[in-house]
XYZ file of C-alpha atoms in Angstrom:
723
model
C 0.000 0.000 0.000
C 1.086 3.601 -0.431
C 3.308 5.037 2.220
C 4.369 8.602 3.039
C 1.441 9.846 0.910
C 1.153 13.591 1.380
C -2.138 13.591 3.187
C -1.766 17.297 3.718
C -4.045 17.769 0.757
C -6.686 17.771 3.485
C -5.034 20.781 5.051
C -5.962 22.851 2.035
C -9.537 21.680 1.622
C -10.862 21.394 5.188
C -13.347 24.192 5.982
C -12.774 26.489 8.952
C -14.469 24.971 11.984
C -17.026 27.064 13.842
C -15.620 28.818 16.897
C -12.037 29.025 15.567
C -10.631 32.523 15.979
C -8.857 33.961 12.934
C -5.917 36.314 13.075
C -6.818 39.956 12.798
C -7.545 40.563 9.103
C -6.579 44.226 9.215
C -3.205 43.314 10.691
C -2.736 40.701 8.008
C -3.364 43.154 5.204
C -0.670 45.497 6.475
C 2.066 42.869 6.928
C 5.058 42.956 4.602
C 6.630 39.879 3.047
C 9.456 40.194 5.550
C 6.996 40.144 8.447
C 5.187 37.147 6.998
C 8.498 35.374 6.558
C 9.482 36.112 10.171
C 6.188 34.587 11.314
C 6.755 31.561 9.048
C 10.246 30.984 10.421
C 8.926 31.301 13.962
C 6.109 28.812 13.295
C 8.268 26.206 11.507
C 11.529 25.462 13.274
C 14.397 24.389 11.038
C 13.442 26.333 7.904
C 16.186 28.915 7.803
C 19.521 27.430 8.832
C 21.699 24.481 9.778
C 20.894 22.046 12.558
C 23.649 23.658 14.609
C 26.702 25.796 14.007
C 29.862 23.957 13.015
C 31.518 23.011 16.328
C 35.096 23.956 17.146
C 36.444 20.417 17.422
C 40.116 19.435 17.393
C 41.268 17.765 14.169
C 40.535 14.069 13.836
C 43.442 11.958 15.045
C 43.744 9.809 11.891
C 46.083 7.409 13.690
C 47.852 5.006 11.297
C 46.298 1.556 11.281
C 43.263 2.625 13.300
C 40.284 0.335 12.745
C 37.151 2.309 11.961
C 33.957 2.227 14.015
C 30.418 2.090 12.620
C 28.152 4.807 14.023
C 24.564 5.602 13.196
C 21.701 8.023 13.773
C 18.351 6.552 12.728
C 15.445 9.002 12.757
C 11.872 7.631 12.944
C 9.839 10.734 12.015
C 6.418 9.103 12.258
C 4.183 11.720 13.919
C 4.762 15.231 12.555
C 1.154 16.195 13.354
C -1.242 15.536 16.238
C -3.666 14.104 13.643
C -3.358 10.337 14.085
C -4.492 9.676 10.525
C -1.247 11.282 9.381
C 0.962 9.023 11.510
C 3.130 6.213 10.149
C 3.584 2.767 11.686
C 6.791 1.778 9.929
C 9.595 4.239 10.821
C 10.276 2.852 14.310
C 10.511 -0.688 12.915
C 12.740 0.529 10.077
C 15.403 1.826 12.448
C 15.279 -1.182 14.722
C 15.692 -3.789 11.992
C 18.525 -1.834 10.370
C 20.330 -1.676 13.706
C 19.795 -5.404 14.159
C 21.403 -6.136 10.794
C 24.351 -3.818 11.454
C 25.010 -5.430 14.823
C 24.922 -8.816 13.123
C 27.607 -7.547 10.716
C 29.924 -6.419 13.501
C 28.751 -2.921 14.530
C 28.215 -2.147 18.226
C 24.627 -1.462 19.281
C 25.711 1.343 21.634
C 27.168 3.289 18.682
C 23.831 3.439 16.857
C 21.365 6.002 18.178
C 17.670 5.339 17.494
C 15.627 8.538 17.592
C 12.013 7.565 18.181
C 8.887 9.395 19.358
C 9.899 12.618 21.164
C 13.578 12.075 20.372
C 12.862 12.248 16.627
C 12.714 16.030 16.909
C 15.082 18.859 16.068
C 16.387 18.946 19.625
C 16.818 15.171 19.709
C 18.571 15.104 16.351
C 20.836 18.014 17.312
C 21.829 16.309 20.553
C 22.485 12.942 18.876
C 24.428 14.556 16.018
C 26.682 16.588 18.308
C 27.419 13.594 20.533
C 28.147 11.361 17.543
C 30.261 14.038 15.877
C 32.444 14.430 18.976
C 33.047 10.649 19.014
C 33.752 10.300 15.284
C 37.284 9.830 13.965
C 39.072 9.045 10.707
C 37.965 5.853 9.004
C 34.664 5.599 10.847
C 31.515 4.702 8.939
C 28.624 7.032 9.835
C 25.129 6.044 8.705
C 22.335 8.639 8.783
C 18.907 7.082 8.177
C 15.607 8.929 7.877
C 12.205 7.292 7.651
C 9.052 9.374 7.269
C 7.427 11.994 5.053
C 8.857 14.666 2.769
C 7.341 18.103 2.184
C 8.057 20.469 -0.640
C 7.892 24.222 -0.093
C 4.243 24.513 -1.319
C 3.072 22.523 1.705
C 4.620 24.904 4.254
C 1.896 27.408 5.186
C 0.575 29.459 8.113
C -2.871 28.634 9.496
C -5.726 31.029 10.106
C -5.999 30.141 13.770
C -2.272 30.312 14.526
C -2.026 26.572 15.131
C 0.656 24.285 13.721
C 1.203 24.615 9.981
C 0.702 20.838 9.899
C -2.755 20.987 11.461
C -5.977 20.698 9.448
C -6.851 24.384 9.875
C -7.198 26.500 6.674
C -4.096 28.301 5.424
C -3.620 32.009 4.815
C -0.049 32.347 3.559
C 2.302 29.823 1.977
C 6.074 29.833 1.884
C 5.988 29.902 -1.918
C 3.916 33.115 -1.763
C 6.916 34.840 -0.214
C 9.541 33.915 -2.801
C 10.422 31.645 -5.663
C 9.609 34.090 -8.454
C 12.239 33.451 -11.170
C 12.017 37.082 -12.307
C 12.762 38.620 -8.893
C 14.594 37.760 -5.741
C 11.893 36.898 -3.231
C 12.617 37.321 0.462
C 12.155 33.579 1.036
C 14.262 32.391 -1.880
C 17.214 31.467 0.322
C 14.871 29.248 2.365
C 13.267 27.721 -0.701
C 16.660 26.519 -1.944
C 16.881 24.435 1.219
C 13.844 22.352 0.237
C 12.613 19.674 0.442
C 12.038 19.127 4.143
C 11.642 16.103 6.403
C 8.956 16.938 9.006
C 10.166 15.798 12.417
C 8.157 14.908 15.501
C 7.116 18.138 17.265
C 7.545 18.913 20.946
C 3.898 20.040 21.250
C 0.712 19.915 19.121
C 1.107 23.551 18.032
C 4.740 23.039 17.089
C 6.197 22.292 13.638
C 9.755 21.121 13.026
C 11.572 20.255 9.800
C 15.023 19.224 8.644
C 15.829 20.808 5.297
C 17.894 19.150 2.581
C 20.400 21.992 2.957
C 20.744 21.409 6.714
C 21.151 17.676 6.151
C 23.916 18.371 3.632
C 25.653 20.646 6.142
C 25.497 17.861 8.745
C 26.999 15.441 6.233
C 29.859 17.906 5.605
C 30.682 18.074 9.318
C 30.927 14.285 9.587
C 32.977 13.953 6.401
C 35.371 16.619 7.633
C 36.022 14.411 10.666
C 37.421 11.870 8.184
C 34.362 9.608 8.334
C 32.772 7.858 5.379
C 29.108 8.861 5.433
C 26.128 6.909 4.093
C 22.686 8.558 4.028
C 19.553 6.394 3.712
C 16.418 8.299 2.715
C 13.233 6.236 3.054
C 11.009 9.247 2.413
C 8.818 10.434 -0.444
C 10.545 12.007 -3.468
C 13.905 11.188 -1.930
C 15.845 12.131 -5.067
C 14.667 15.719 -4.632
C 17.253 16.050 -1.823
C 20.094 15.820 -4.398
C 22.673 15.524 -1.631
C 25.506 14.594 -3.980
C 24.995 17.881 -5.840
C 24.861 19.906 -2.638
C 28.063 18.222 -1.501
C 29.762 18.810 -4.850
C 29.025 22.527 -4.451
C 31.168 22.685 -1.293
C 33.828 20.224 -2.475
C 36.994 22.037 -3.483
C 38.648 18.744 -4.407
C 35.805 17.869 -6.813
C 35.782 14.155 -6.149
C 34.596 11.853 -8.908
C 30.873 11.175 -8.566
C 28.488 8.509 -9.756
C 25.694 11.037 -9.805
C 22.323 12.246 -11.069
C 21.873 15.538 -12.904
C 20.562 18.696 -11.256
C 21.531 21.999 -9.688
C 22.023 23.513 -6.252
C 20.806 26.969 -5.280
C 22.461 29.454 -2.933
C 21.389 29.541 0.684
C 22.879 30.349 4.058
C 26.668 29.938 4.325
C 27.785 26.331 4.288
C 30.920 24.619 5.556
C 33.481 23.668 2.938
C 34.674 20.095 2.563
C 38.213 19.448 3.666
C 40.439 17.973 0.902
C 40.898 14.897 3.118
C 37.163 14.500 3.743
C 35.657 11.038 3.941
C 33.560 9.440 1.209
C 29.822 9.933 0.749
C 27.093 7.576 -0.376
C 23.410 8.438 -0.651
C 20.746 5.750 -0.961
C 17.542 7.245 -2.387
C 14.469 5.184 -1.532
C 12.145 6.915 -4.022
C 12.198 8.784 -7.299
C 10.778 12.276 -7.766
C 7.019 12.250 -7.250
C 6.997 8.788 -5.663
C 5.535 8.755 -2.165
C 7.079 5.390 -1.364
C 5.333 2.301 -0.048
C 5.235 -0.036 2.913
C 5.425 -3.780 3.337
C 3.721 -5.803 6.080
C 4.520 -9.078 7.821
C 3.308 -11.684 8.338
C 1.475 -12.029 5.066
C -2.099 -13.221 5.070
C -4.969 -12.228 7.342
C -3.088 -11.507 10.573
C -4.462 -8.440 12.351
C -1.253 -7.514 14.187
C 1.052 -7.086 11.208
C 4.410 -5.374 11.513
C 4.889 -2.496 9.073
C 8.171 -1.501 7.402
C 9.131 0.996 4.763
C 9.671 -0.999 1.570
C 13.080 0.545 0.989
C 14.279 0.140 4.588
C 13.210 -3.501 4.579
C 14.899 -4.142 1.226
C 18.066 -2.410 2.388
C 18.167 -4.441 5.610
C 17.683 -7.692 3.724
C 20.303 -6.818 1.105
C 22.883 -5.912 3.754
C 22.134 -9.005 5.836
C 22.494 -11.419 2.922
C 25.319 -9.697 1.030
C 28.579 -11.624 0.933
C 30.828 -8.616 0.460
C 28.931 -5.801 2.198
C 30.268 -3.066 -0.097
C 28.145 -0.062 -1.013
C 27.873 -1.205 -4.625
C 27.031 -4.807 -3.702
C 24.237 -3.697 -1.364
C 22.666 -1.470 -3.983
C 22.847 -4.136 -6.669
C 21.271 -6.608 -4.242
C 18.390 -4.189 -3.585
C 17.798 -3.626 -7.284
C 17.764 -7.379 -7.928
C 15.067 -8.066 -5.339
C 11.646 -8.862 -6.836
C 9.299 -5.940 -6.231
C 6.631 -8.334 -4.947
C 8.924 -9.244 -2.058
C 9.245 -5.626 -0.943
C 5.936 -3.895 -1.651
C 2.709 -4.215 -3.580
C 3.933 -1.972 -6.407
C 7.231 -1.301 -8.202
C 9.533 1.224 -6.548
C 12.773 2.530 -8.038
C 15.908 2.926 -5.951
C 18.980 4.941 -6.925
C 22.254 5.878 -5.299
C 25.228 8.185 -5.637
C 28.664 7.426 -4.228
C 32.221 8.721 -4.276
C 33.474 5.194 -3.558
C 31.050 2.287 -4.143
C 33.761 -0.228 -3.199
C 33.783 0.813 0.476
C 32.378 -1.539 3.120
C 29.331 -0.062 4.834
C 30.334 -1.639 8.165
C 33.796 -0.583 9.322
C 34.357 -3.403 11.804
C 35.617 -6.854 10.911
C 32.855 -9.377 10.380
C 32.117 -11.470 13.475
C 32.137 -15.247 13.508
C 28.790 -16.987 13.124
C 26.573 -16.290 16.126
C 26.130 -19.094 18.612
C 23.672 -17.363 20.924
C 19.933 -17.831 21.268
C 19.178 -16.034 17.981
C 20.038 -18.119 14.951
C 18.772 -20.257 12.059
C 19.162 -24.025 12.243
C 19.066 -26.023 8.999
C 17.550 -29.493 9.477
C 17.611 -30.548 5.826
C 19.872 -30.964 3.989
C 22.135 -32.054 6.811
C 24.970 -29.507 7.112
C 28.555 -30.556 6.362
C 31.870 -28.712 6.169
C 31.829 -28.930 2.369
C 29.029 -28.208 -0.079
C 26.237 -30.785 0.231
C 26.265 -33.071 -2.838
C 22.970 -33.677 -4.635
C 22.058 -35.842 -7.617
C 18.623 -34.307 -8.306
C 18.064 -30.677 -9.345
C 15.214 -30.066 -6.874
C 15.764 -29.735 -3.146
C 13.622 -29.026 -0.089
C 15.133 -26.751 2.536
C 13.801 -27.261 6.064
C 14.863 -25.459 9.209
C 13.951 -23.646 12.420
C 14.248 -20.062 13.677
C 15.523 -19.664 17.236
C 14.898 -16.106 18.365
C 13.561 -13.935 21.175
C 10.647 -12.727 19.075
C 8.270 -14.870 17.037
C 9.314 -15.166 13.351
C 7.007 -13.237 11.030
C 8.804 -13.680 7.718
C 11.322 -16.162 6.321
C 12.782 -16.065 2.819
C 15.024 -18.581 1.093
C 17.033 -17.108 -1.786
C 14.618 -14.195 -1.890
C 11.398 -16.243 -2.094
C 8.940 -16.520 0.793
C 9.127 -19.810 2.697
C 6.286 -21.632 4.438
C 6.400 -20.701 8.119
C 4.525 -22.350 10.974
C 3.761 -20.743 14.379
C 6.538 -22.731 16.081
C 9.197 -21.072 13.880
C 9.796 -24.013 11.532
C 10.040 -23.255 7.805
C 10.370 -25.054 4.489
C 10.990 -24.078 0.878
C 11.632 -25.876 -2.418
C 14.419 -24.727 -4.746
C 15.594 -25.640 -8.240
C 19.367 -26.155 -8.396
C 21.800 -25.408 -11.181
C 24.877 -27.475 -11.952
C 27.766 -26.919 -9.576
C 27.785 -24.913 -6.349
C 24.489 -23.307 -5.285
C 24.559 -20.757 -2.476
C 21.454 -20.952 -0.254
C 20.668 -17.883 1.878
C 17.938 -17.819 4.526
C 16.730 -14.459 5.852
C 14.285 -14.168 8.758
C 12.597 -11.324 10.666
C 10.865 -11.446 14.041
C 8.318 -9.381 15.937
C 11.184 -7.951 17.978
C 12.677 -6.547 14.749
C 15.521 -9.051 14.822
C 17.099 -9.736 11.428
C 18.720 -13.169 11.202
C 20.509 -14.727 8.257
C 22.308 -17.974 7.456
C 24.015 -19.185 4.267
C 25.314 -22.555 3.139
C 26.205 -24.296 -0.112
C 24.696 -27.218 -1.994
C 26.567 -28.953 -4.816
C 24.511 -30.384 -7.686
C 26.323 -32.784 -9.978
C 26.281 -31.590 -13.560
C 28.202 -29.541 -16.101
C 29.660 -26.642 -14.127
C 31.243 -25.183 -17.241
C 27.843 -24.994 -18.891
C 26.495 -23.113 -15.877
C 29.385 -20.640 -15.896
C 29.024 -20.107 -19.638
C 25.346 -19.119 -19.657
C 26.095 -15.444 -20.216
C 27.564 -13.906 -23.381
C 31.195 -12.823 -23.619
C 32.185 -9.643 -25.472
C 35.647 -8.347 -26.373
C 36.376 -4.649 -26.915
C 39.722 -4.336 -28.709
C 41.321 -0.887 -28.961
C 44.479 -0.634 -31.106
C 46.041 2.821 -31.367
C 49.006 2.730 -33.727
C 49.073 5.700 -36.119
C 49.043 8.970 -34.149
C 48.237 12.320 -35.736
C 50.982 14.096 -37.622
C 52.377 16.994 -35.603
C 51.058 15.565 -32.328
C 54.554 14.889 -31.028
C 53.570 11.271 -30.348
C 55.468 8.604 -32.361
C 53.645 5.867 -34.222
C 53.753 2.268 -33.006
C 54.298 -0.923 -34.998
C 52.325 -3.737 -33.342
C 48.984 -2.676 -31.701
C 46.687 -3.427 -34.669
C 48.273 -6.812 -35.338
C 48.132 -7.647 -31.607
C 44.442 -6.771 -31.381
C 43.496 -8.663 -34.549
C 45.307 -11.814 -33.411
C 43.718 -11.629 -29.962
C 40.259 -11.089 -31.455
C 40.584 -14.226 -33.563
C 41.618 -16.393 -30.616
C 38.873 -15.020 -28.396
C 36.235 -15.637 -31.074
C 37.401 -19.075 -32.243
C 38.539 -20.649 -28.973
C 36.473 -18.943 -26.273
C 33.278 -17.851 -28.037
C 33.694 -14.092 -27.582
C 31.771 -11.681 -29.782
C 33.450 -8.559 -31.152
C 30.179 -6.847 -31.997
C 26.877 -6.504 -30.178
C 23.294 -5.839 -31.228
C 21.992 -2.712 -29.476
C 18.378 -2.387 -28.260
C 17.464 -0.140 -31.215
C 18.560 -2.765 -33.763
C 21.934 -1.178 -34.549
C 25.079 -3.305 -34.426
C 27.993 -1.890 -32.441
C 31.463 -2.855 -33.705
C 33.768 -3.501 -30.741
C 36.992 -3.478 -32.822
C 38.469 0.036 -32.626
C 41.597 0.895 -34.583
C 43.255 4.301 -34.212
C 40.459 5.477 -31.942
C 39.858 8.925 -30.509
C 38.888 9.513 -26.879
C 35.314 10.085 -28.059
C 35.301 6.769 -29.956
C 36.481 4.857 -26.891
C 34.122 6.591 -24.473
C 31.053 6.149 -26.693
C 31.786 2.475 -27.311
C 32.218 1.682 -23.611
C 29.112 3.641 -22.624
C 26.907 2.084 -25.309
C 28.166 -1.386 -24.454
C 27.520 -0.717 -20.744
C 23.807 -0.251 -21.448
C 23.532 -3.349 -23.626
C 25.146 -6.086 -21.530
C 23.468 -8.074 -18.747
C 24.611 -9.144 -15.289
C 25.577 -12.668 -16.446
C 27.666 -11.351 -19.342
C 31.448 -10.970 -19.427
C 33.350 -8.091 -21.011
C 37.057 -8.065 -21.894
C 38.596 -4.691 -22.808
C 42.007 -4.843 -24.535
C 44.043 -1.689 -25.140
C 47.296 -1.501 -27.109
C 48.823 1.908 -27.636
C 50.698 4.675 -25.892
C 50.205 5.296 -22.181
C 51.339 8.120 -19.947
C 51.713 8.838 -16.232
C 51.622 12.330 -14.710
C 53.880 12.500 -11.670
C 52.367 15.738 -10.340
C 48.791 14.460 -10.052
C 49.399 10.708 -9.913
C 47.014 10.219 -12.855
C 47.552 7.621 -15.591
C 46.218 7.789 -19.136
C 45.610 6.010 -22.401
C 46.568 8.158 -25.379
C 43.915 8.329 -28.110
C 45.147 8.987 -31.640
C 43.985 12.613 -31.506
C 46.081 13.307 -28.385
C 48.799 15.976 -28.323
C 52.051 15.261 -26.508
C 52.147 16.971 -23.116
C 48.506 18.156 -23.329
C 46.903 16.013 -20.643
C 43.438 17.371 -21.425
C 43.600 15.443 -24.735
C 44.383 12.128 -23.002
C 41.893 9.538 -21.712
C 42.276 9.465 -17.925
C 41.974 6.285 -15.854
C 39.114 7.778 -13.789
C 37.009 8.043 -16.955
C 37.618 4.370 -17.716
C 36.704 3.442 -14.128
C 33.389 5.289 -14.389
C 32.566 3.414 -17.599
C 33.286 0.088 -15.884
C 31.176 1.074 -12.858
C 28.208 1.782 -15.139
C 28.651 -1.503 -16.982
C 25.982 -4.069 -16.110
C 28.203 -7.081 -16.864
C 28.994 -9.390 -13.994
C 32.692 -9.733 -14.823
C 35.005 -7.286 -16.588
C 38.702 -7.767 -17.409
C 40.848 -4.905 -18.712
C 44.084 -5.926 -20.441
C 46.313 -2.903 -20.996
C 49.458 -3.181 -23.116
C 50.950 0.286 -22.823
C 53.640 2.199 -21.014
C 52.855 2.889 -17.347
C 49.861 0.548 -17.566
C 50.522 -0.720 -14.046
C 49.548 2.730 -12.741
C 46.373 2.922 -14.815
C 43.801 1.414 -12.462
C 45.597 1.046 -9.163
C 44.322 -0.800 -6.085
C 45.367 -3.414 -3.577
C 46.963 -6.524 -4.997
C 44.793 -9.455 -6.032
C 44.304 -12.633 -4.034
C 45.658 -16.081 -4.662
C 44.645 -18.238 -7.661
C 42.070 -21.012 -7.133
C 43.269 -24.037 -5.120
C 44.255 -27.199 -6.940
C 41.482 -29.271 -5.339
C 37.918 -28.712 -6.541
C 39.179 -26.189 -9.134
C 35.898 -26.030 -11.030
C 33.925 -25.282 -7.880
C 36.423 -22.577 -6.916
C 36.261 -21.084 -10.409
C 32.483 -21.094 -10.282
C 32.512 -19.162 -7.003
C 34.866 -16.600 -8.538
C 32.734 -16.363 -11.679
C 29.548 -15.861 -9.650
C 30.983 -12.905 -7.753
C 31.129 -9.576 -9.572
C 34.655 -8.684 -10.687
C 36.483 -5.710 -12.152
C 40.157 -6.650 -12.651
C 43.053 -5.381 -14.731
C 46.046 -7.175 -16.252
C 48.769 -4.786 -17.344
C 51.891 -5.301 -19.406
C 54.154 -3.563 -16.870
C 54.311 -1.347 -13.811
C 55.154 2.346 -13.734
C 57.679 1.971 -16.572
C 57.825 1.995 -20.392
C 57.205 -1.341 -22.130
C 58.415 -2.728 -25.442
C 56.597 -2.239 -28.747
C 57.758 -5.355 -30.550
C 60.196 -8.052 -29.537
C 57.616 -10.821 -29.796
C 57.859 -11.965 -33.403
C 55.663 -9.257 -34.900
C 53.862 -8.614 -31.606
C 54.781 -6.813 -28.421
C 56.512 -9.009 -25.838
C 53.427 -8.921 -23.615
C 50.943 -9.595 -26.441
C 53.039 -12.520 -27.720
C 53.004 -14.152 -24.275
C 49.261 -13.518 -23.886
C 48.468 -15.033 -27.287
C 50.582 -18.129 -26.636
C 48.898 -18.839 -23.308
C 45.415 -18.380 -24.780
C 46.201 -20.626 -27.761
C 47.322 -23.542 -25.615
C 45.808 -23.279 -22.107
C 46.680 -25.888 -19.492
C 43.012 -26.248 -18.505
C 39.745 -25.753 -20.323
C 38.635 -23.257 -17.646
C 40.981 -20.836 -15.889
C 40.844 -17.475 -14.151
C 42.397 -14.213 -15.292
C 44.591 -14.418 -12.193
C 45.933 -17.777 -13.383
C 46.412 -16.427 -16.906
C 48.436 -13.523 -15.527
C 50.743 -15.893 -13.656
C 51.543 -17.793 -16.834
C 51.988 -14.646 -18.943
C 54.195 -13.153 -16.226
C 56.578 -16.116 -16.389
C 56.957 -15.728 -20.163
C 57.414 -11.931 -20.163
C 60.070 -11.657 -17.447
C 62.210 -14.193 -19.339
C 62.044 -12.070 -22.505
C 62.136 -8.424 -21.309
C 62.775 -6.102 -18.362
C 59.105 -5.580 -17.595
C 56.778 -7.193 -15.061
C 53.087 -7.663 -15.921
C 50.730 -6.799 -13.061
C 47.280 -7.991 -12.012
C 44.883 -6.482 -9.471
C 41.267 -5.424 -8.806
C 40.187 -2.048 -10.204
C 39.526 0.487 -7.466
C 36.142 2.223 -7.569
C 34.662 0.136 -10.394
C 32.449 -2.196 -8.350
C 34.743 -5.167 -7.715
C 33.170 -7.681 -5.294
C 35.926 -10.247 -4.950
C 35.349 -12.412 -8.032
C 37.476 -13.013 -11.092
C 37.115 -13.209 -14.854
C 36.942 -16.869 -15.979
C 37.908 -18.049 -19.461
C 36.185 -21.201 -20.754
C 37.506 -22.821 -23.923
C 34.771 -24.207 -26.147
C 36.659 -27.482 -26.575
C 38.977 -29.432 -24.310
C 42.622 -28.340 -24.840
């Protein structure tokens, strides 16, 4: 059912009740806009400034090696008016279940402040924010969650009887009447730029309190300037109208790279400026513009005492609880993959913006499996240390929920399970060949969130399962640079790319073109490409591939590294030597990979300084010798963004490999005659590395790509025939 619906339409249509005293009409007629605005600001607390002035705190310690702490402020703004029909039942439950999940992931309950009832007010939020801010240090993860309504400026109005602007009394002057004219500077324009507003719980029936988007952005700035990574969860109507990433960009001198939505930010009261060393920011928007949001209720069926949750808050809690990696990007992808029927009675779109989607939401290390009185016990199949082997594709999962509160909802791999009053559940699943991960998620009346995962192995063709998606190869060969550019031509890139394309097509089933949704065919072979050619191809491909698809991007050409900024580049053929603005920067490539819907992406870069192109921590170990196919399947099933480069922060050879570069020659040889039919990119790198270091003074590198949505997997090659 609809949630956060702006029932204040009644405020504008309800007739004046008999006996209600109006304000003096003669006085009203003589009031200036400034006087009306002063009355508006007095009647609605929080309209005209930040939550509190920036405190004079000592700099964050930023001690080397300090382990971050997860902190949270969860605001349940459920009763902005004394009219009970305008109250919400879900916000309190939203905060409690989110805290339960975070504690299960390693956060400490005492570091998460739940603001409910009278505490979900301006005073309560100010107190909680100042206390949390004083405790926050570098590397902490601060989560600000809001559950309730949203008001735009047109709904802020004074009443005829002087009661709360959120009462049902008729209105005499609206905030938009006092400003907002695009042809003049209205006296309320600086307040209007702070919209929209979250109405908070008032201290008294005649009171009205709001938190503006501008004030929320200022609060975010203060936390980020303490060195904390901030995540904001908005389970409110028209959440995208807050545009927090744009407000933050306006005060960000460093201009961090954003995965963002379009828009603008108006001028308002003075705002704090982000420190160059400020922490990251992520915003989870629970609703699109004009969407009031919805609620979900448990248990399903005819029960009278159902628990109510915001659809987005519930989906977020479930995604975080069941996510293997717990990164910002993984959580959002998990939310978007949930069936809408499992979250609410109607579709609801969720979006996010982040400066670093690869960050873990929870700063603490993950705890070992809980052994207390709150857990899920699997009765069938009988648990073992290894994946349970099955010979039939269908399996029944049976188990029990041990918890303080009675279970009200149990899901197995996202589908509702049968649940009896004693807490026992069962569900039937269809298995695919190889390793199947089974995840059980349960909620109780005490807002406990409990999860348990295990694996089941179904005998069958694992390679067929891994190969269900399509594989695409983008091959970029820049060889002939523009005359007068100051950049010398190369001899081997086109031949390297053509030879690689043939092997990938013939041996591994890659496609070097793709049919776009409009019927056009996109050629993925680019020779002597400009920056525009490369960018357009990657962006168009990103929209066409699916989550089970694989994308390999090969680049052969000049590369460059700028010592002053630490930036690395590919050089398109229209580049000019020394003019970095004409180069293709690594951050642009990373953004393209982040937007790409494919499950696994491998970048192979054969250029000078390619080891600096997409830097991150080093990759993990290759799959173990035992149960290789199962290990490869696990890697293939986890999202990956990895890069294999021809060298580190040094020049590399063009040639020296019998008509190919040294690196390309080694790569082609290993792909022509692989040791195994299936192998990971990490394994391929190890074999190429051994060949290259014997032939030249360069060391190929392999690692995950920072900021592109890597979730711990790897790119897996599968030859179409046994080698």
